[in-house]
Short mmCIF file of C-alpha atoms in Angstrom, two decimals:
data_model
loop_
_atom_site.label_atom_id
_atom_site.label_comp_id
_atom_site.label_asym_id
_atom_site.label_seq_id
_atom_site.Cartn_x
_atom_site.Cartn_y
_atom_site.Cartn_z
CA UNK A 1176 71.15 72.13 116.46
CA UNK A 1177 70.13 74.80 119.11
CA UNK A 1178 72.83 76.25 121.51
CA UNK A 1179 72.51 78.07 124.60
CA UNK A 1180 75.23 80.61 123.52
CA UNK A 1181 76.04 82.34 120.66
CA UNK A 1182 79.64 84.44 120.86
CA UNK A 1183 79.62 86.71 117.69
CA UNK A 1184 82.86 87.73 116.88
CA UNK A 1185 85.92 85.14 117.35
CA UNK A 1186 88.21 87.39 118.02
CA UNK A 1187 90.58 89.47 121.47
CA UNK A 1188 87.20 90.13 122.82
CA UNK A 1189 84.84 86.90 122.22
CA UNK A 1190 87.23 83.68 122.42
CA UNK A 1191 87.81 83.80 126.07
CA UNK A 1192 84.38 84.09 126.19
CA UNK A 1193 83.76 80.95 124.44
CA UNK A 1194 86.32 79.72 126.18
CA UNK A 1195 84.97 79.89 129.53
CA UNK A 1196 81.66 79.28 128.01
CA UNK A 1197 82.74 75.80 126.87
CA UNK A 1198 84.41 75.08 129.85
CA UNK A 1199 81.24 75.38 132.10
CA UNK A 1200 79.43 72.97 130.31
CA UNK A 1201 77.31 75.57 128.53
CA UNK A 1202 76.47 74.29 124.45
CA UNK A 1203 78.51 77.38 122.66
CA UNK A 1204 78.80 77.61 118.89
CA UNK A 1205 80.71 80.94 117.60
CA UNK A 1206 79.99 82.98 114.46
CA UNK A 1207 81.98 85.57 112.85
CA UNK A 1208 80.75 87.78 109.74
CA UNK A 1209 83.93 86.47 108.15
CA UNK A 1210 84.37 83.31 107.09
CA UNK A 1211 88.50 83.18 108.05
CA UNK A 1212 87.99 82.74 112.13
CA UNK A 1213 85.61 80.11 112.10
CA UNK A 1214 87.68 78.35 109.18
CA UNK A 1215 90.55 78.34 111.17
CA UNK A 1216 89.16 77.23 114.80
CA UNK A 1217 87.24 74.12 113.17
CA UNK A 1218 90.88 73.42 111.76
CA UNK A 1219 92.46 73.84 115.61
CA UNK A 1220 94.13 76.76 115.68
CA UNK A 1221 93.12 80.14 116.65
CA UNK A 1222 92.18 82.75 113.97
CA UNK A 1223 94.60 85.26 116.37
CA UNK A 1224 97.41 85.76 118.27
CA UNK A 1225 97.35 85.53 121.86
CA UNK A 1226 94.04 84.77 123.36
CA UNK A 1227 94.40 81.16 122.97
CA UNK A 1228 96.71 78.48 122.10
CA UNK A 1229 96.29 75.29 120.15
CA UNK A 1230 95.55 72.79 122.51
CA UNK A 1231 93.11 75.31 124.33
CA UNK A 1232 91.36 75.74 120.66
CA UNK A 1233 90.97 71.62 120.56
CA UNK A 1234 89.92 71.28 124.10
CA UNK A 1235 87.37 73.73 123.32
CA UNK A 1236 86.22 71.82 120.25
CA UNK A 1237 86.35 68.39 121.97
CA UNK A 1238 84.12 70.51 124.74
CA UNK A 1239 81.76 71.04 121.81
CA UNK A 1240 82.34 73.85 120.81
CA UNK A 1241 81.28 74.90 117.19
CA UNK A 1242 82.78 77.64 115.21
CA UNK A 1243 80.59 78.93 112.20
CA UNK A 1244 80.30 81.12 109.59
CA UNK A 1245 76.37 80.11 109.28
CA UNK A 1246 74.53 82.64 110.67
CA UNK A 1247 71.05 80.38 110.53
CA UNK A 1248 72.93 79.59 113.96
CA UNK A 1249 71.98 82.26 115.26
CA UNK A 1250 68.21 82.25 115.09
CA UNK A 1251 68.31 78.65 117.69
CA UNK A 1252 70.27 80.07 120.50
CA UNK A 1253 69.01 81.17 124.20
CA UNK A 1254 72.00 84.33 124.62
CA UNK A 1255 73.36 86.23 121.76
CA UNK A 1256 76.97 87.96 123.06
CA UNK A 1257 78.62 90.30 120.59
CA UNK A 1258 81.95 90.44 120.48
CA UNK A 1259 83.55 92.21 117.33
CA UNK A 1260 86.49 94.51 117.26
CA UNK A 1261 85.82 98.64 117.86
CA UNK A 1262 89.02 100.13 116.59
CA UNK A 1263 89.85 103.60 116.74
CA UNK A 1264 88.91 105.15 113.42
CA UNK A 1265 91.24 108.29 111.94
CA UNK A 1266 88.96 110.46 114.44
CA UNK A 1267 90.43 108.91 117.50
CA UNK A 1268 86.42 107.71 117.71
CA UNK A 1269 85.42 103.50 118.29
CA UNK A 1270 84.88 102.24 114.70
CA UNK A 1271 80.89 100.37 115.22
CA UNK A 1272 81.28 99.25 111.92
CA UNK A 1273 81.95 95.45 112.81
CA UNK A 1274 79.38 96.28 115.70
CA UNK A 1275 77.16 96.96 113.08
CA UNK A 1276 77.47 94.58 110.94
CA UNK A 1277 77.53 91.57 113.75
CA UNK A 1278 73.80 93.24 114.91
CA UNK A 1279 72.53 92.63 111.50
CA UNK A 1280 73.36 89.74 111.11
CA UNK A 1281 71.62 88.40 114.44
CA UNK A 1282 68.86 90.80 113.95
CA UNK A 1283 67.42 88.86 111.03
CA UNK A 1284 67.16 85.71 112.74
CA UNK A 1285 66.42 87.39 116.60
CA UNK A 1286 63.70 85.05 118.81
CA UNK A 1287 61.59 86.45 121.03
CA UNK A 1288 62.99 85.53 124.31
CA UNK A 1289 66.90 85.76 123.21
CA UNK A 1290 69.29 87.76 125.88
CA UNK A 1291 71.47 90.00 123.19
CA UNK A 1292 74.58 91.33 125.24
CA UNK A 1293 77.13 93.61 123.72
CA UNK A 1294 80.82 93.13 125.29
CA UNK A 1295 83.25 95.28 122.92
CA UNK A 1296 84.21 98.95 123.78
CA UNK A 1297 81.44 101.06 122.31
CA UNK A 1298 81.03 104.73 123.66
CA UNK A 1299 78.03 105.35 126.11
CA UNK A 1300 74.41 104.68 124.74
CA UNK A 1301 75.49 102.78 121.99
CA UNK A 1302 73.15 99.95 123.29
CA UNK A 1303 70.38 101.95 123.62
CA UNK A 1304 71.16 103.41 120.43
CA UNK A 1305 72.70 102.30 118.06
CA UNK A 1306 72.36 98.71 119.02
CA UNK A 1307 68.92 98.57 119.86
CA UNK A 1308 67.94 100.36 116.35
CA UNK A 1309 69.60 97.48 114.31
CA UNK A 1310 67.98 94.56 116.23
CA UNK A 1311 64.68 96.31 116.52
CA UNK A 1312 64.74 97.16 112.89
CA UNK A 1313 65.54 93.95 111.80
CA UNK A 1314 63.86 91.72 113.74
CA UNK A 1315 60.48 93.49 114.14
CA UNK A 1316 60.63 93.15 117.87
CA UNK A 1317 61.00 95.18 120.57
CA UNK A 1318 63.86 95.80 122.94
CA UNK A 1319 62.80 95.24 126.74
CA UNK A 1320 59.67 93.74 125.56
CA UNK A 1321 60.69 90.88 123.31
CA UNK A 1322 63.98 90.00 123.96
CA UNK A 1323 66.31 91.30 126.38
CA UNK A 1324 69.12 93.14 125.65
CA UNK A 1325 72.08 94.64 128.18
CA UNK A 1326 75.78 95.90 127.85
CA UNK A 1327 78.68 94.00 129.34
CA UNK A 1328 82.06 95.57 129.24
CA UNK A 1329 84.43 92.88 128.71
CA UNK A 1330 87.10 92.10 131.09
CA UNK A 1331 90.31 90.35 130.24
CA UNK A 1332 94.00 89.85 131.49
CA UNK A 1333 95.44 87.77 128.37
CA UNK A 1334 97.99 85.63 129.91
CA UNK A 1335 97.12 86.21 133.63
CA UNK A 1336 97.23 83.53 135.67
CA UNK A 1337 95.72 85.09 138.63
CA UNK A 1338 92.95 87.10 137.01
CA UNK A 1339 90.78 84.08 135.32
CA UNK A 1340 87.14 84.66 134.20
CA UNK A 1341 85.76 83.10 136.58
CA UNK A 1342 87.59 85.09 139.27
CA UNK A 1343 86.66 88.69 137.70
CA UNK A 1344 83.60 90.13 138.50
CA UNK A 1345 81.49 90.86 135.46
CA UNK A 1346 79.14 94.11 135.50
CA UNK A 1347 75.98 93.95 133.71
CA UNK A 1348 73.27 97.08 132.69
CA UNK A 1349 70.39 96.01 131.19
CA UNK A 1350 67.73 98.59 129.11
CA UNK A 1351 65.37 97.56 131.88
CA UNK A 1352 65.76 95.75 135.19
CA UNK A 1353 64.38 92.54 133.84
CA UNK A 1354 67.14 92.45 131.29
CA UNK A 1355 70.00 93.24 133.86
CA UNK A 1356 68.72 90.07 135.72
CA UNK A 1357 68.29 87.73 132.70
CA UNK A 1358 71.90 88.54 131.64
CA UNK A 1359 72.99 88.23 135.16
CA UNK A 1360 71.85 84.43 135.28
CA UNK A 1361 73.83 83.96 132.00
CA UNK A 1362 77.23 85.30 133.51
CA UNK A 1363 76.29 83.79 136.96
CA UNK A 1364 77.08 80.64 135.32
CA UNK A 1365 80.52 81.79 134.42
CA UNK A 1366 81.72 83.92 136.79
CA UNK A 1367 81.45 83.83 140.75
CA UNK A 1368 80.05 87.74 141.25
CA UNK A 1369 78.20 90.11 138.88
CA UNK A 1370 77.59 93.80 139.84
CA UNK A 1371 74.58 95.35 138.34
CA UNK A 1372 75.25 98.87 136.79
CA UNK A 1373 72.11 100.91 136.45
CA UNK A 1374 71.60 100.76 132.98
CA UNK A 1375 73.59 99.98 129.99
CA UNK A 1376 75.47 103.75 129.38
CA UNK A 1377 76.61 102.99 133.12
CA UNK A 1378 78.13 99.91 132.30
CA UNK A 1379 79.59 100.95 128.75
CA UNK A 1380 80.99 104.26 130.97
CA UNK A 1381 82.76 101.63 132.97
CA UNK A 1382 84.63 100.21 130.10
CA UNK A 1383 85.94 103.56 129.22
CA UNK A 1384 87.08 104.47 132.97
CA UNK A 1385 88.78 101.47 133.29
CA UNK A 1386 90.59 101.53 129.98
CA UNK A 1387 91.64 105.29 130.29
CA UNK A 1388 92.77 104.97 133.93
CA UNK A 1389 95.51 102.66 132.76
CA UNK A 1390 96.60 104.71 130.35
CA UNK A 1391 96.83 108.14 132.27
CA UNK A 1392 98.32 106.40 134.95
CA UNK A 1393 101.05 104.77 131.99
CA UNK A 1394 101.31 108.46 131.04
CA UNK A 1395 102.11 109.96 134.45
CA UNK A 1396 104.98 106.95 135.20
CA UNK A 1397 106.60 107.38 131.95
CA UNK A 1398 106.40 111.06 132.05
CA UNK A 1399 108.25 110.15 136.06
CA UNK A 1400 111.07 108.13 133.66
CA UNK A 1401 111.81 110.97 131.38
CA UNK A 1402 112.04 113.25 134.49
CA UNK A 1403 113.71 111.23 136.59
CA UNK A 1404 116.44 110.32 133.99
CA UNK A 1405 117.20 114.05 133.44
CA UNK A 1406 117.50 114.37 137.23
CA UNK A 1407 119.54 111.11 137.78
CA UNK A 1408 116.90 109.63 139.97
CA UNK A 1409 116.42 105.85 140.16
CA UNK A 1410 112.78 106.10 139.51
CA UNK A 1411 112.22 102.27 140.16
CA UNK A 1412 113.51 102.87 143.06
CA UNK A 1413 110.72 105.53 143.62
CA UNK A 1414 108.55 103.11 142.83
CA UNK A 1415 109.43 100.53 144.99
CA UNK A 1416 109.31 102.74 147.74
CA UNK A 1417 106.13 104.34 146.62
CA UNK A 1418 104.29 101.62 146.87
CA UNK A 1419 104.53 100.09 150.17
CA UNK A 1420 101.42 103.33 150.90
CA UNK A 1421 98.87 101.04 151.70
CA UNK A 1422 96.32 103.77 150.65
CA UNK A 1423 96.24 106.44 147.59
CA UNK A 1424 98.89 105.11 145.30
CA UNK A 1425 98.50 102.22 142.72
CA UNK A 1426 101.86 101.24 141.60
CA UNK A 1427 102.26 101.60 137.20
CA UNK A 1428 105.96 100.93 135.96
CA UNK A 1429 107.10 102.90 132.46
CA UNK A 1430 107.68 101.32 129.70
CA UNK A 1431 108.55 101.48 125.52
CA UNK A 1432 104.95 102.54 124.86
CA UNK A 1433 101.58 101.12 125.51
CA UNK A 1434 100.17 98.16 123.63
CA UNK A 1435 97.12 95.60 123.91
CA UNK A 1436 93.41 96.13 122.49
CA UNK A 1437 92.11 98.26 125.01
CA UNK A 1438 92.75 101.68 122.95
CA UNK A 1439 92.51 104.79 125.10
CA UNK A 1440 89.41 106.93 123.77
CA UNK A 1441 89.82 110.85 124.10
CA UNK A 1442 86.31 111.61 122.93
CA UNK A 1443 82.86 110.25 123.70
CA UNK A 1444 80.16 109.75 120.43
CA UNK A 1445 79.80 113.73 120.13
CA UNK A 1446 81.00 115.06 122.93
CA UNK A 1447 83.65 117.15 124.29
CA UNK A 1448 87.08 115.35 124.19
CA UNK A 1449 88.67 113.80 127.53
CA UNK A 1450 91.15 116.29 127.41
CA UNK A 1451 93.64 114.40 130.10
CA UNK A 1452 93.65 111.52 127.81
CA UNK A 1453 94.19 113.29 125.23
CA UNK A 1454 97.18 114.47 126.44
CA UNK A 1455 98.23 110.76 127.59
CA UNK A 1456 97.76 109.56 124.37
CA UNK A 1457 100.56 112.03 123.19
CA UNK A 1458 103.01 111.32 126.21
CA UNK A 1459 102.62 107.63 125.53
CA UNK A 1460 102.82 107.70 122.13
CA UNK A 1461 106.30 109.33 122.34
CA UNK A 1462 108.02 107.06 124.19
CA UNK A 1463 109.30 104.93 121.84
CA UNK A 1464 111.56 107.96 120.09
CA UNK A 1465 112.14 108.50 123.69
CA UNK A 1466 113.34 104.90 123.51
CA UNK A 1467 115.38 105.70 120.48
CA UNK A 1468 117.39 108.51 121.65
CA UNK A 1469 118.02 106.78 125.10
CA UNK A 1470 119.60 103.87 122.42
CA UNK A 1471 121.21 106.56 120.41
CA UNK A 1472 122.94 107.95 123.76
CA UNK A 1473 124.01 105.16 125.31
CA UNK A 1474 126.19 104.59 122.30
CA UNK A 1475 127.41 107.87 121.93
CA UNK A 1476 128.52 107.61 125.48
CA UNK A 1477 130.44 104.56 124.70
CA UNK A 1478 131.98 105.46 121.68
CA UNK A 1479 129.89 104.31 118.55
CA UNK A 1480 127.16 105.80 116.22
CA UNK A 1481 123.63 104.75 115.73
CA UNK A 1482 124.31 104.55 112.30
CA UNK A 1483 126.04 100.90 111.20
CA UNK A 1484 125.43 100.27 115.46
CA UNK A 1485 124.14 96.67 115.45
CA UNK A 1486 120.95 96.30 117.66
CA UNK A 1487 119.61 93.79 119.03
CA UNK A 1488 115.64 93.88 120.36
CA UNK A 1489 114.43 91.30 123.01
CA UNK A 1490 110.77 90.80 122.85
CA UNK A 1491 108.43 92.69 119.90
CA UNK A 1492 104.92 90.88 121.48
CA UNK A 1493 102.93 93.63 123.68
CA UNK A 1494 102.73 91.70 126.77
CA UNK A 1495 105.02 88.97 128.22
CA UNK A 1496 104.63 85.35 127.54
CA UNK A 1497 102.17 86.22 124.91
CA UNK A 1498 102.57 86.00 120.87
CA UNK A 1499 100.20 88.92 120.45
CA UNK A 1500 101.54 91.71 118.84
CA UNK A 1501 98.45 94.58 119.04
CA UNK A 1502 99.91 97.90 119.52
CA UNK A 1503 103.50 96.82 120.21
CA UNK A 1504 105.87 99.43 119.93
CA UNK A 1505 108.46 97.66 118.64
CA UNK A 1506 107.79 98.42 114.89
CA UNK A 1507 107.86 102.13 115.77
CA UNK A 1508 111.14 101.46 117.54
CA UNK A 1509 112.43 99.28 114.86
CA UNK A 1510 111.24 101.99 111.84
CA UNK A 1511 113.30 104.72 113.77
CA UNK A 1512 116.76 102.92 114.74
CA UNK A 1513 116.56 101.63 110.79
CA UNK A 1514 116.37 105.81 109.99
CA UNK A 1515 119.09 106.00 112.20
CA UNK A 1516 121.41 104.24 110.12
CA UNK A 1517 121.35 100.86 112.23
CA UNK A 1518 121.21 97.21 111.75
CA UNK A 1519 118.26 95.90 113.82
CA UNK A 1520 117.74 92.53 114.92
CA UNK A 1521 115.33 90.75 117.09
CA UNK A 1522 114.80 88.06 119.66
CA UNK A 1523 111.38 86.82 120.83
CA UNK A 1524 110.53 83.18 121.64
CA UNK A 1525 107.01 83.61 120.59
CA UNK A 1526 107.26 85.27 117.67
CA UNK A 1527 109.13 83.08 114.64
CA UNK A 1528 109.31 85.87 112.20
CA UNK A 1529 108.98 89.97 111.69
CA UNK A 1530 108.55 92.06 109.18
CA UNK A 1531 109.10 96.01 109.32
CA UNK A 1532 108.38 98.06 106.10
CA UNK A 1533 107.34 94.81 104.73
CA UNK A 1534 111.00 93.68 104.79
CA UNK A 1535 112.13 90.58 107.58
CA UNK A 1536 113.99 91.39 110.55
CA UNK A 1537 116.66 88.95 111.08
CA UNK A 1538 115.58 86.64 114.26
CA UNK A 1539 118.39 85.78 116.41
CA UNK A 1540 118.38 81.68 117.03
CA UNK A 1541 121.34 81.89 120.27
CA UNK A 1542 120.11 84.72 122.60
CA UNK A 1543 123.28 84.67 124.08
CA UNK A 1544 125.52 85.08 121.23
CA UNK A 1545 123.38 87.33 119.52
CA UNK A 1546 123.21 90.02 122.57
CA UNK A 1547 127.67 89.34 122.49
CA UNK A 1548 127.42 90.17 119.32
CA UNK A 1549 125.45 93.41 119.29
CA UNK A 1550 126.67 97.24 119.71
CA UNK A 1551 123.28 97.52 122.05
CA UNK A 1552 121.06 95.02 122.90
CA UNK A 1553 117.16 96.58 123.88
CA UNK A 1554 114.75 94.71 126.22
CA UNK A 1555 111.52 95.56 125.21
CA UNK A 1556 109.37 92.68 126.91
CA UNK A 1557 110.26 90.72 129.66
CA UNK A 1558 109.53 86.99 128.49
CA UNK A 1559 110.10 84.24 131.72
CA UNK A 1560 112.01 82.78 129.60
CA UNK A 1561 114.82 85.50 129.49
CA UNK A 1562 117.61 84.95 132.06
CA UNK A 1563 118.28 89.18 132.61
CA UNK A 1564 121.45 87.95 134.87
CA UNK A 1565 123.46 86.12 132.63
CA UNK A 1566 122.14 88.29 129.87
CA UNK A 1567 123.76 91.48 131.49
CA UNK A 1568 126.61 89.46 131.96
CA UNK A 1569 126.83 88.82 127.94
CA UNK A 1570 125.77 91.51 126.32
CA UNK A 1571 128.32 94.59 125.50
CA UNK A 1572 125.61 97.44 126.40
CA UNK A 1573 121.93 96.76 127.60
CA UNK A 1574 119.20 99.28 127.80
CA UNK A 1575 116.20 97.67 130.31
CA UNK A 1576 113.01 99.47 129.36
CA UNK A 1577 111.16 97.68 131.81
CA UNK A 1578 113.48 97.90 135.16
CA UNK A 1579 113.56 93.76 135.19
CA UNK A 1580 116.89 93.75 135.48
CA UNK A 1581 118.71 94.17 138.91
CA UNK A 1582 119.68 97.19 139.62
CA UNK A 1583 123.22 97.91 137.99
CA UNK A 1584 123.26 95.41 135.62
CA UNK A 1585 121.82 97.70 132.95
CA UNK A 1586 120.86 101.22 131.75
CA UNK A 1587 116.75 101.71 132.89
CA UNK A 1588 114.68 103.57 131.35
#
């Protein structure tokens, strides 16, 4: 049965997508290249953690929504939006392989007519490129001509519930102007503004501004912790001050490490290296054996060793209120107290079981007897559902790595 949307690639990137899709009426079916997503939306659940839950994955379906792994599918739909994972390969580069693979398997079965967008983090002119070469070579027709075909970058706040799709402005560059505006009238219908880029490498460029300016700015604010601690300055403190500059500051907050899907990228395709990111990448990517030595301290100070210490770890996900798991530092964390000699526990209400060196974690049922219990207990993610008040008030020693607590109640980070 024809569709007016296909979203290829039912994973972070393309089930909010279909979400929102499905939600405004417009006839989506999904297709991944593997057979597993598809399997497991038709049975009502979601093929991964955190973008949706189970009764958004059946409203969706009783919305009509079709998950497939028949790509004949594809060849009856109006807007093709690819959506697979770009992960960072051993060269700190985006991995296109899925990218790849996704195009070929629309290219086959292209119309004329068809409005291909690509969504996932891609380095610039990897529409033009890359993308353009696959659907052009397999389908015989001709980009900007035939069908139109434009660059999206995709634009998500898991778990917000202030930044909804329809709320976030979606930027579109098209290979010519009349692709920018036919994928402009597709989003129009799903979002309430959409800012035209000048061509696709302008929008792609966006994606990788926007992802590496939360990074550095991680970077700078957990360098500020490290410095501040040394100096016995209350950097939240700082913080709360700093921000009430209504102009030239943008508030960040440090934390264990940095998390989610959208990986900081140091180079571009073949050229020079971001060097700045670079060097974020390193500061953030210390901070949880930052994390672990602050832990180590803290019981040094008051008497015990790391090694035989029992710890206790509040929240492993990589965002609050969210199962997902992408990037978390908590394994790191975990891997290094467990060097250290100590017996690590965990408490997360969204995530029912752990494993670390492909051995289970022990998952604390009573919060509050758990954190009694331990040497140290270590908030990692701040989960509504944690009461930090009475949990300072339990717990024998509490490190805060992400100042939620009130001030005094806890060591901060």
């Amino acid at each position: 049965m024809p569709a007016d949307l296909a979203v290829i690639g039912l994973g972070h990137h393309g089930l909010p997508l279909a979400q929102a899709a499905t939600a405004a009426g417009i006839d989506t079916v999904g297709y991944d290249t593997d057979p597993r997503p598809a399997a497991e939306l038709a049975a009502g659940r979601s093929p991964v953690d955190g973008p949706l839950t189970v009764p958004e994955v059946r409203r969706m379906l009783a919305g009509g929504f079709r998950p497939t792994h028949d790509p004949a599918e594809l060849g009856r739909v109006r807007t093709a939006v690819l959506c697979p994972p770009t992960p960072l390969g051993p060269d700190r580069a985006l991995d296109l392989t899925a990218v790849t693979d996704a195009a070929r398997a629309l290219a086959v079965r292209l119309r004329p007519h068809t409005t291909v967008v690509l969504e996932s983090p891609v380095p610039p002119g990897t529409t033009e490129g890359l993308l353009r070469d696959v659907l052009e070579t397999g389908s015989g027709l001709r980009a900007g001509r035939d069908f139109h075909l434009a660059y999206s970058p995709g634009r998500l706040d898991p778990g917000s519930r202030t930044h909804g799709y329809a709320g976030t402005p979606k930027v579109i560059g098209g290979l010519t102007p009349a692709c920018t505006e036919s994928a402009a009238a597709f989003y129009g219908r799903l979002t309430d503004k959409v800012v035209r880029a000048r061509g696709p490498r302008e929008a792609e460029t966006v994606k990788l501004l926007e992802t590496n300016f939360r990074h550095v700015n991680i970077a700078l604010v957990n360098e500020m912790a490290v410095l501040c601690h040394e100096l016995g300055v209350d950097l939240w403190d700082v913080i709360r001050c700093a921000e009430t500059k209504p102009f030239g500051f943008q508030a960040f907050r440090p934390g264990p490490g940095v998390g989610g899907h959208g990986v900081p990228v140091d180079t571009v395709g073949a050229h020079r290296p971001l060097r700045l990111v670079e060097l974020a990448g390193q500061v953030n990517e210390r901070m949880p054996t930052y994390v672990v030595r602050r832990a180590a301290a803290l019981l040094n100070e008051h008497g015990k060793s790391a090694r035989g210490a029992r710890i206790l770890l509040l929240g492993i996900t990589y965002k609050p209120d969210l199962p997902d798991r992408q990037g978390s530092p908590a394994d790191e964390i975990a891997r290094h107290l467990m060097d250290l000699g100590a017996a690590v526990s965990y408490h997360d209400p969204y995530v029912p079981d752990w494993r670390v060196r492909e051995l289970p974690v022990p998952r604390a049922d009573s919060l509050y007897e758990a954190a009694a219990h331990a040497d140290l207990t270590v908030l990692l993610q701040h989960h509504r559902t944690y009461d930090l008040q009475g949990l300072s008030v339990k717990a024998q020693l509490l490190l805060d790595t992400r100042g939620a607590t009130p001030a005094g109640a806890a060591h901060r980070l």
